[in-house]
Amino acid sequence: MSANIEAKKQIVEEIKAKITSSKSVVLADYNKLTVMEVTALRNKFKEANCEYKVYKNTLVRRAFNELGVTDFDNDLNGTTAMVFSADETSGAAIFAKATKENPALAEKVLPKSAYLDNKYLDKAGVKELSAIPSKEVLIAKMLGCFQSSLSKFVGVLDQIAKAKEASAN
């Protein structure tokens, strides 16, 4: 086997490993981005524990196909960047936030699709995914609700105790 074919097989294995170890993978069209814009995006992804990577479409297609996923075949055309995320929402959310902060990016970076829980998400699904808060934020909100309810309950018990004490006097 030639060294080139062997190198491509290793890259396909690397892509498969990243897909399987990530909670979500977002594919995006990154047409006409400048080096500075790509660097800024990479840094935002790195801060969120995500990896922004560009591979050849044929190698990504082969990796997905070897994993038994053929839904991405149509999306793997043109310029395609991949974002491998350690959580379900941050990859899509960072794209959405970056395009809100810099409207010029909205025309240059267009999410194509995503892979979440072994399922294909189309462009609309990626948009919905970007609107979901992260797991940590959802847990914090839930704990805040519990804490609020408990403090109100304690307040009611305190008022009952004060009322009984006042009626006893």
XYZ file of C-alpha atoms in Angstrom:
169
model
C 0.000 0.000 0.000
C 1.225 3.479 -0.745
C 2.140 5.861 2.040
C -0.570 8.274 0.870
C -3.359 5.688 1.232
C -2.045 4.682 4.653
C -1.967 8.336 5.763
C -5.570 8.811 4.609
C -6.662 5.703 6.530
C -5.064 7.137 9.681
C -6.889 10.439 9.181
C -10.207 8.593 8.735
C -9.544 6.713 11.984
C -8.729 10.020 13.711
C -11.997 11.555 12.467
C -13.988 8.495 13.595
C -12.394 8.683 17.046
C -13.253 12.370 17.369
C -16.834 11.805 16.222
C -17.417 8.965 18.681
C -15.769 10.769 21.610
C -17.696 14.022 21.058
C -21.165 14.701 22.432
C -21.947 16.712 19.294
C -20.332 17.513 15.954
C -21.334 20.566 13.925
C -20.521 20.907 10.224
C -20.350 24.435 8.820
C -19.571 26.183 5.573
C -16.713 28.606 6.241
C -16.472 30.286 2.839
C -14.439 33.521 2.583
C -13.252 33.683 6.198
C -10.062 35.616 6.756
C -7.202 34.143 8.764
C -7.971 36.516 11.632
C -11.640 35.483 11.670
C -10.750 31.784 11.662
C -8.246 32.337 14.472
C -10.836 34.213 16.549
C -13.370 31.417 15.995
C -10.826 28.734 16.897
C -10.033 30.586 20.137
C -13.733 30.812 21.065
C -14.149 27.110 20.453
C -11.001 26.295 22.415
C -12.277 28.316 25.407
C -15.475 26.230 25.345
C -13.552 22.940 25.192
C -14.444 22.413 21.515
C -12.181 21.690 18.575
C -12.539 23.456 15.219
C -10.995 21.361 12.462
C -11.008 21.227 8.663
C -10.661 17.885 6.879
C -11.144 16.804 3.294
C -14.827 16.111 2.652
C -14.099 12.685 1.171
C -12.292 11.605 4.347
C -15.098 12.886 6.589
C -17.684 11.158 4.384
C -15.734 7.901 4.627
C -15.456 8.225 8.426
C -19.211 8.778 8.807
C -19.963 5.946 6.376
C -17.706 3.566 8.327
C -19.683 4.529 11.432
C -22.867 3.626 9.558
C -24.060 7.205 9.040
C -24.836 8.279 5.470
C -26.989 11.346 6.216
C -24.056 13.747 5.814
C -23.192 12.778 2.238
C -25.055 15.775 0.771
C -23.608 18.232 3.315
C -20.001 17.296 2.613
C -19.574 19.517 -0.434
C -17.673 22.786 -0.700
C -15.782 24.261 2.223
C -16.637 22.357 5.395
C -15.337 22.881 8.914
C -16.123 20.541 11.770
C -16.550 21.429 15.424
C -16.190 18.588 17.907
C -17.870 19.469 21.220
C -17.523 17.969 24.666
C -21.143 18.905 25.368
C -24.333 18.903 23.359
C -24.855 22.586 22.650
C -21.669 24.656 22.799
C -20.511 24.104 19.207
C -23.773 25.347 17.704
C -24.142 28.075 20.333
C -20.692 29.530 19.617
C -21.463 29.769 15.904
C -24.743 31.559 16.715
C -23.111 33.899 19.234
C -20.218 34.731 16.899
C -22.567 35.670 14.064
C -24.650 37.846 16.422
C -21.547 39.654 17.696
C -20.148 40.099 14.186
C -22.917 40.273 11.551
C -20.319 40.079 8.746
C -19.635 36.490 9.840
C -23.268 35.532 9.254
C -22.627 35.395 5.511
C -19.266 33.650 5.866
C -20.041 30.931 8.429
C -23.185 28.906 7.831
C -23.886 25.785 9.886
C -24.826 22.930 7.555
C -25.789 20.146 9.921
C -24.891 18.432 13.175
C -24.466 14.979 14.670
C -26.009 14.626 18.126
C -26.880 11.422 20.002
C -26.087 9.355 16.899
C -28.653 11.360 14.934
C -28.441 13.761 12.014
C -29.671 17.325 12.538
C -30.323 19.555 9.557
C -29.740 23.325 9.396
C -32.967 24.050 11.305
C -31.995 21.506 13.959
C -28.626 23.218 14.436
C -30.416 26.550 14.909
C -32.686 25.005 17.557
C -29.685 23.375 19.217
C -27.881 26.721 19.445
C -30.817 28.196 21.392
C -30.654 25.566 24.149
C -28.636 26.662 27.186
C -25.719 24.493 28.236
C -26.204 21.662 30.716
C -24.506 23.663 33.479
C -26.853 26.633 32.955
C -29.916 24.357 33.005
C -28.746 22.701 36.234
C -28.117 26.113 37.824
C -31.622 27.269 36.853
C -33.151 24.093 38.244
C -31.255 24.452 41.528
C -32.335 28.094 41.708
C -35.966 26.997 41.382
C -35.523 24.418 44.144
C -33.806 26.928 46.405
C -36.557 29.492 45.809
C -39.273 26.965 46.616
C -37.488 25.803 49.768
C -36.921 29.334 51.032
C -40.624 30.144 50.492
C -41.591 26.956 52.347
C -39.292 27.861 55.260
C -40.838 31.343 55.297
C -44.331 29.858 55.546
C -43.255 27.562 58.415
C -41.676 30.530 60.179
C -44.896 32.548 59.847
C -46.919 29.626 61.242
C -44.549 29.334 64.212
C -44.752 33.092 64.875
C -48.553 33.010 64.640
C -48.766 30.111 67.144
C -46.364 31.939 69.474
C -48.386 35.140 69.244
C -51.668 33.326 69.945
C -50.107 31.537 72.917
C -49.186 34.873 74.521
